[in-house]
């Protein structure tokens, strides 16, 4: 049976060990012009495999200091095994909750676990007083973009320079949001 609970500091090593890589045969091609931008799905051959490097500066918060750092992490567990997690933060000045990271073990993807974690993030945002839930995703992560659209998110902006100087240089950040009203 899968349970959801707030992460504790004892969970962080297992959270960090989750495989957040993906393989896709489609990406989103972004073009811009004077009247805005267009995003369309295009096939890629061979399929693209993306692995994310460890982020030594990642701050997932914890049950002891989440009120101080503004991060809230929920884990999905089966016994002692962490199957996924979501970290969300809240900014009072603009009443926006932000998905900092959401990861589901590859074995459990496509089985509703991501949606259940997203529902927890939405609930946290509403309780905090957020009007919107916001996230950022690279244009090459088509599986995630499709999932976020199913969860009710819409593309609301992009940044062509966010990843400059990082291992993701050349990728485009898509910003997606969802009303919590």
PDB file of C-alpha atoms in Angstrom:
ATOM      1  CA  UNK A   1       0.000   0.000   0.000  1.00  0.00           C
ATOM      2  CA  UNK A   2       1.303   3.455  -0.939  1.00  0.00           C
ATOM      3  CA  UNK A   3       1.197   6.112   1.781  1.00  0.00           C
ATOM      4  CA  UNK A   4       1.872   9.839   1.530  1.00  0.00           C
ATOM      5  CA  UNK A   5       3.479  11.821   4.318  1.00  0.00           C
ATOM      6  CA  UNK A   6       5.581  14.886   4.956  1.00  0.00           C
ATOM      7  CA  UNK A   7       9.247  14.080   4.402  1.00  0.00           C
ATOM      8  CA  UNK A   8      11.609  13.904   7.335  1.00  0.00           C
ATOM      9  CA  UNK A   9      15.334  14.585   7.315  1.00  0.00           C
ATOM     10  CA  UNK A  10      15.884  10.808   7.337  1.00  0.00           C
ATOM     11  CA  UNK A  11      14.275  10.629   3.855  1.00  0.00           C
ATOM     12  CA  UNK A  12      16.625  12.959   1.979  1.00  0.00           C
ATOM     13  CA  UNK A  13      19.277  10.432   0.963  1.00  0.00           C
ATOM     14  CA  UNK A  14      16.573   8.168  -0.479  1.00  0.00           C
ATOM     15  CA  UNK A  15      14.923  11.135  -2.204  1.00  0.00           C
ATOM     16  CA  UNK A  16      18.263  12.072  -3.768  1.00  0.00           C
ATOM     17  CA  UNK A  17      18.696   8.480  -4.986  1.00  0.00           C
ATOM     18  CA  UNK A  18      15.458   8.511  -7.030  1.00  0.00           C
ATOM     19  CA  UNK A  19      15.983   8.211 -10.786  1.00  0.00           C
ATOM     20  CA  UNK A  20      14.606  11.375 -12.388  1.00  0.00           C
ATOM     21  CA  UNK A  21      15.881  10.631 -15.892  1.00  0.00           C
ATOM     22  CA  UNK A  22      13.540  10.205 -18.834  1.00  0.00           C
ATOM     23  CA  UNK A  23      13.539   9.065 -22.450  1.00  0.00           C
ATOM     24  CA  UNK A  24      11.298  10.641 -25.067  1.00  0.00           C
ATOM     25  CA  UNK A  25      10.737  10.419 -28.804  1.00  0.00           C
ATOM     26  CA  UNK A  26       9.156  13.915 -28.837  1.00  0.00           C
ATOM     27  CA  UNK A  27      10.184  17.354 -27.635  1.00  0.00           C
ATOM     28  CA  UNK A  28       8.484  20.723 -27.793  1.00  0.00           C
ATOM     29  CA  UNK A  29       9.843  23.043 -30.464  1.00  0.00           C
ATOM     30  CA  UNK A  30       9.555  26.696 -29.462  1.00  0.00           C
ATOM     31  CA  UNK A  31       9.450  29.542 -31.980  1.00  0.00           C
ATOM     32  CA  UNK A  32       8.961  33.194 -31.224  1.00  0.00           C
ATOM     33  CA  UNK A  33       7.843  36.192 -33.175  1.00  0.00           C
ATOM     34  CA  UNK A  34       6.497  39.698 -32.830  1.00  0.00           C
ATOM     35  CA  UNK A  35       3.106  38.473 -31.658  1.00  0.00           C
ATOM     36  CA  UNK A  36       4.271  35.851 -29.151  1.00  0.00           C
ATOM     37  CA  UNK A  37       5.559  32.321 -29.251  1.00  0.00           C
ATOM     38  CA  UNK A  38       4.383  28.979 -30.535  1.00  0.00           C
ATOM     39  CA  UNK A  39       5.067  25.600 -28.964  1.00  0.00           C
ATOM     40  CA  UNK A  40       4.531  22.419 -30.931  1.00  0.00           C
ATOM     41  CA  UNK A  41       5.411  18.812 -30.390  1.00  0.00           C
ATOM     42  CA  UNK A  42       7.983  17.364 -32.811  1.00  0.00           C
ATOM     43  CA  UNK A  43       9.437  13.877 -33.177  1.00  0.00           C
ATOM     44  CA  UNK A  44      13.115  13.258 -32.432  1.00  0.00           C
ATOM     45  CA  UNK A  45      15.160  10.318 -33.684  1.00  0.00           C
ATOM     46  CA  UNK A  46      16.874   8.672 -32.019  1.00  0.00           C
ATOM     47  CA  UNK A  47      14.855   9.122 -28.822  1.00  0.00           C
ATOM     48  CA  UNK A  48      16.357  11.603 -26.382  1.00  0.00           C
ATOM     49  CA  UNK A  49      17.522  10.338 -22.986  1.00  0.00           C
ATOM     50  CA  UNK A  50      17.994  12.987 -20.328  1.00  0.00           C
ATOM     51  CA  UNK A  51      19.721  12.449 -17.005  1.00  0.00           C
ATOM     52  CA  UNK A  52      19.862  15.225 -14.474  1.00  0.00           C
ATOM     53  CA  UNK A  53      23.067  15.806 -12.510  1.00  0.00           C
ATOM     54  CA  UNK A  54      22.815  15.874  -8.730  1.00  0.00           C
ATOM     55  CA  UNK A  55      22.057  19.335  -7.372  1.00  0.00           C
ATOM     56  CA  UNK A  56      24.221  19.865  -4.286  1.00  0.00           C
ATOM     57  CA  UNK A  57      22.340  23.097  -3.529  1.00  0.00           C
ATOM     58  CA  UNK A  58      18.858  21.540  -3.652  1.00  0.00           C
ATOM     59  CA  UNK A  59      16.847  22.519  -0.600  1.00  0.00           C
ATOM     60  CA  UNK A  60      13.923  20.192  -0.103  1.00  0.00           C
ATOM     61  CA  UNK A  61      13.096  21.572   3.320  1.00  0.00           C
ATOM     62  CA  UNK A  62      12.155  19.251   6.116  1.00  0.00           C
ATOM     63  CA  UNK A  63       9.606  18.822   8.790  1.00  0.00           C
ATOM     64  CA  UNK A  64      11.773  20.683  11.305  1.00  0.00           C
ATOM     65  CA  UNK A  65      12.514  23.836   9.320  1.00  0.00           C
ATOM     66  CA  UNK A  66       9.931  24.052   6.545  1.00  0.00           C
ATOM     67  CA  UNK A  67       8.213  26.976   8.238  1.00  0.00           C
ATOM     68  CA  UNK A  68      11.531  28.852   8.130  1.00  0.00           C
ATOM     69  CA  UNK A  69      12.650  28.080   4.568  1.00  0.00           C
ATOM     70  CA  UNK A  70       9.211  27.975   2.937  1.00  0.00           C
ATOM     71  CA  UNK A  71       9.630  24.483   1.438  1.00  0.00           C
ATOM     72  CA  UNK A  72       7.238  21.596   1.960  1.00  0.00           C
ATOM     73  CA  UNK A  73       8.130  18.084   0.770  1.00  0.00           C
ATOM     74  CA  UNK A  74       5.714  15.164   0.590  1.00  0.00           C
ATOM     75  CA  UNK A  75       6.927  11.630  -0.111  1.00  0.00           C
ATOM     76  CA  UNK A  76       5.019   8.663  -1.489  1.00  0.00           C
ATOM     77  CA  UNK A  77       6.231   5.544   0.290  1.00  0.00           C
ATOM     78  CA  UNK A  78       5.622   1.835   0.195  1.00  0.00           C
ATOM     79  CA  UNK A  79       7.076   0.406   3.363  1.00  0.00           C
ATOM     80  CA  UNK A  80      10.476   2.085   3.610  1.00  0.00           C
ATOM     81  CA  UNK A  81      10.828   2.618  -0.168  1.00  0.00           C
ATOM     82  CA  UNK A  82      10.309   6.143  -1.483  1.00  0.00           C
ATOM     83  CA  UNK A  83       8.443   5.962  -4.799  1.00  0.00           C
ATOM     84  CA  UNK A  84       8.223   9.695  -5.451  1.00  0.00           C
ATOM     85  CA  UNK A  85       8.134  13.117  -3.915  1.00  0.00           C
ATOM     86  CA  UNK A  86       7.061  16.696  -4.509  1.00  0.00           C
ATOM     87  CA  UNK A  87       8.601  19.816  -3.032  1.00  0.00           C
ATOM     88  CA  UNK A  88       6.531  22.995  -3.110  1.00  0.00           C
ATOM     89  CA  UNK A  89       7.214  26.472  -1.798  1.00  0.00           C
ATOM     90  CA  UNK A  90       5.005  29.484  -1.193  1.00  0.00           C
ATOM     91  CA  UNK A  91       5.708  33.169  -1.803  1.00  0.00           C
ATOM     92  CA  UNK A  92       3.393  35.415   0.176  1.00  0.00           C
ATOM     93  CA  UNK A  93       4.135  38.580  -1.808  1.00  0.00           C
ATOM     94  CA  UNK A  94       2.414  37.266  -4.951  1.00  0.00           C
ATOM     95  CA  UNK A  95       0.411  34.441  -3.385  1.00  0.00           C
ATOM     96  CA  UNK A  96       2.054  31.855  -5.624  1.00  0.00           C
ATOM     97  CA  UNK A  97       2.968  28.282  -4.776  1.00  0.00           C
ATOM     98  CA  UNK A  98       5.817  26.842  -6.811  1.00  0.00           C
ATOM     99  CA  UNK A  99       6.634  23.233  -7.569  1.00  0.00           C
ATOM    100  CA  UNK A 100      10.367  23.109  -6.869  1.00  0.00           C
ATOM    101  CA  UNK A 101      10.648  19.475  -7.926  1.00  0.00           C
ATOM    102  CA  UNK A 102       8.418  16.495  -8.521  1.00  0.00           C
ATOM    103  CA  UNK A 103       9.902  13.066  -9.207  1.00  0.00           C
ATOM    104  CA  UNK A 104       8.327   9.633  -9.535  1.00  0.00           C
ATOM    105  CA  UNK A 105      10.342   6.423  -9.672  1.00  0.00           C
ATOM    106  CA  UNK A 106      10.328   5.194 -13.309  1.00  0.00           C
ATOM    107  CA  UNK A 107       8.627   1.939 -12.261  1.00  0.00           C
ATOM    108  CA  UNK A 108       5.637   3.928 -10.948  1.00  0.00           C
ATOM    109  CA  UNK A 109       5.256   6.496 -13.724  1.00  0.00           C
ATOM    110  CA  UNK A 110       1.959   6.514 -15.584  1.00  0.00           C
ATOM    111  CA  UNK A 111       0.112   4.924 -12.651  1.00  0.00           C
ATOM    112  CA  UNK A 112      -1.360   8.028 -11.030  1.00  0.00           C
ATOM    113  CA  UNK A 113       1.331   8.652  -8.441  1.00  0.00           C
ATOM    114  CA  UNK A 114       2.429  11.951 -10.034  1.00  0.00           C
ATOM    115  CA  UNK A 115      -1.168  13.165 -10.000  1.00  0.00           C
ATOM    116  CA  UNK A 116      -1.544  12.211  -6.341  1.00  0.00           C
ATOM    117  CA  UNK A 117       1.651  14.090  -5.457  1.00  0.00           C
ATOM    118  CA  UNK A 118       0.505  17.099  -7.485  1.00  0.00           C
ATOM    119  CA  UNK A 119      -2.806  17.053  -5.590  1.00  0.00           C
ATOM    120  CA  UNK A 120      -0.814  17.259  -2.340  1.00  0.00           C
ATOM    121  CA  UNK A 121       1.105  20.261  -3.707  1.00  0.00           C
ATOM    122  CA  UNK A 122      -2.156  21.945  -4.712  1.00  0.00           C
ATOM    123  CA  UNK A 123      -3.621  21.304  -1.263  1.00  0.00           C
ATOM    124  CA  UNK A 124      -0.552  22.806   0.399  1.00  0.00           C
ATOM    125  CA  UNK A 125      -0.773  25.841  -1.891  1.00  0.00           C
ATOM    126  CA  UNK A 126      -4.438  26.408  -1.117  1.00  0.00           C
ATOM    127  CA  UNK A 127      -3.855  26.111   2.647  1.00  0.00           C
ATOM    128  CA  UNK A 128      -0.993  28.609   2.366  1.00  0.00           C
ATOM    129  CA  UNK A 129      -3.265  31.052   0.522  1.00  0.00           C
ATOM    130  CA  UNK A 130      -1.841  30.666  -2.992  1.00  0.00           C
ATOM    131  CA  UNK A 131      -3.871  31.903  -5.953  1.00  0.00           C
ATOM    132  CA  UNK A 132      -1.775  29.956  -8.459  1.00  0.00           C
ATOM    133  CA  UNK A 133       0.539  26.973  -8.645  1.00  0.00           C
ATOM    134  CA  UNK A 134       3.542  27.475 -10.893  1.00  0.00           C
ATOM    135  CA  UNK A 135       6.395  25.336 -12.223  1.00  0.00           C
ATOM    136  CA  UNK A 136       9.281  25.356 -14.679  1.00  0.00           C
ATOM    137  CA  UNK A 137      10.165  22.521 -17.062  1.00  0.00           C
ATOM    138  CA  UNK A 138      12.596  22.158 -19.953  1.00  0.00           C
ATOM    139  CA  UNK A 139      11.130  22.011 -23.468  1.00  0.00           C
ATOM    140  CA  UNK A 140      12.738  18.600 -24.039  1.00  0.00           C
ATOM    141  CA  UNK A 141      10.804  16.981 -21.187  1.00  0.00           C
ATOM    142  CA  UNK A 142       7.721  16.275 -23.290  1.00  0.00           C
ATOM    143  CA  UNK A 143       6.450  13.519 -20.965  1.00  0.00           C
ATOM    144  CA  UNK A 144       6.335  15.986 -18.064  1.00  0.00           C
ATOM    145  CA  UNK A 145       4.765  18.777 -20.146  1.00  0.00           C
ATOM    146  CA  UNK A 146       2.015  16.385 -21.273  1.00  0.00           C
ATOM    147  CA  UNK A 147       1.413  15.293 -17.671  1.00  0.00           C
ATOM    148  CA  UNK A 148       1.288  18.873 -16.404  1.00  0.00           C
ATOM    149  CA  UNK A 149      -1.249  19.738 -19.098  1.00  0.00           C
ATOM    150  CA  UNK A 150      -3.390  16.782 -17.958  1.00  0.00           C
ATOM    151  CA  UNK A 151      -3.151  18.197 -14.416  1.00  0.00           C
ATOM    152  CA  UNK A 152      -4.593  21.493 -15.687  1.00  0.00           C
ATOM    153  CA  UNK A 153      -1.430  23.562 -16.175  1.00  0.00           C
ATOM    154  CA  UNK A 154      -1.007  25.931 -19.116  1.00  0.00           C
ATOM    155  CA  UNK A 155       2.188  27.388 -20.560  1.00  0.00           C
ATOM    156  CA  UNK A 156       2.410  30.989 -19.364  1.00  0.00           C
ATOM    157  CA  UNK A 157       5.937  31.972 -20.407  1.00  0.00           C
ATOM    158  CA  UNK A 158       9.425  30.895 -21.358  1.00  0.00           C
ATOM    159  CA  UNK A 159      13.057  31.774 -20.789  1.00  0.00           C
ATOM    160  CA  UNK A 160      15.717  31.056 -23.405  1.00  0.00           C
ATOM    161  CA  UNK A 161      18.582  31.976 -21.056  1.00  0.00           C
ATOM    162  CA  UNK A 162      17.697  30.236 -17.778  1.00  0.00           C
ATOM    163  CA  UNK A 163      19.976  27.261 -18.406  1.00  0.00           C
ATOM    164  CA  UNK A 164      22.987  29.156 -19.815  1.00  0.00           C
ATOM    165  CA  UNK A 165      26.146  27.924 -18.094  1.00  0.00           C
ATOM    166  CA  UNK A 166      24.477  24.717 -16.876  1.00  0.00           C
ATOM    167  CA  UNK A 167      24.490  21.149 -18.229  1.00  0.00           C
ATOM    168  CA  UNK A 168      21.102  21.995 -19.826  1.00  0.00           C
ATOM    169  CA  UNK A 169      22.517  24.895 -21.858  1.00  0.00           C
ATOM    170  CA  UNK A 170      20.594  25.281 -25.129  1.00  0.00           C
ATOM    171  CA  UNK A 171      17.320  24.087 -23.647  1.00  0.00           C
ATOM    172  CA  UNK A 172      14.381  26.428 -23.137  1.00  0.00           C
ATOM    173  CA  UNK A 173      12.588  26.806 -19.819  1.00  0.00           C
ATOM    174  CA  UNK A 174       8.807  26.633 -20.097  1.00  0.00           C
ATOM    175  CA  UNK A 175       6.829  28.181 -17.262  1.00  0.00           C
ATOM    176  CA  UNK A 176       3.442  26.654 -16.564  1.00  0.00           C
ATOM    177  CA  UNK A 177       0.747  27.722 -14.135  1.00  0.00           C
ATOM    178  CA  UNK A 178      -2.592  26.618 -12.788  1.00  0.00           C
ATOM    179  CA  UNK A 179      -5.202  28.624 -10.916  1.00  0.00           C
ATOM    180  CA  UNK A 180      -5.963  27.419  -7.407  1.00  0.00           C
ATOM    181  CA  UNK A 181      -9.071  29.600  -7.053  1.00  0.00           C
TER     182      UNK A 181
END
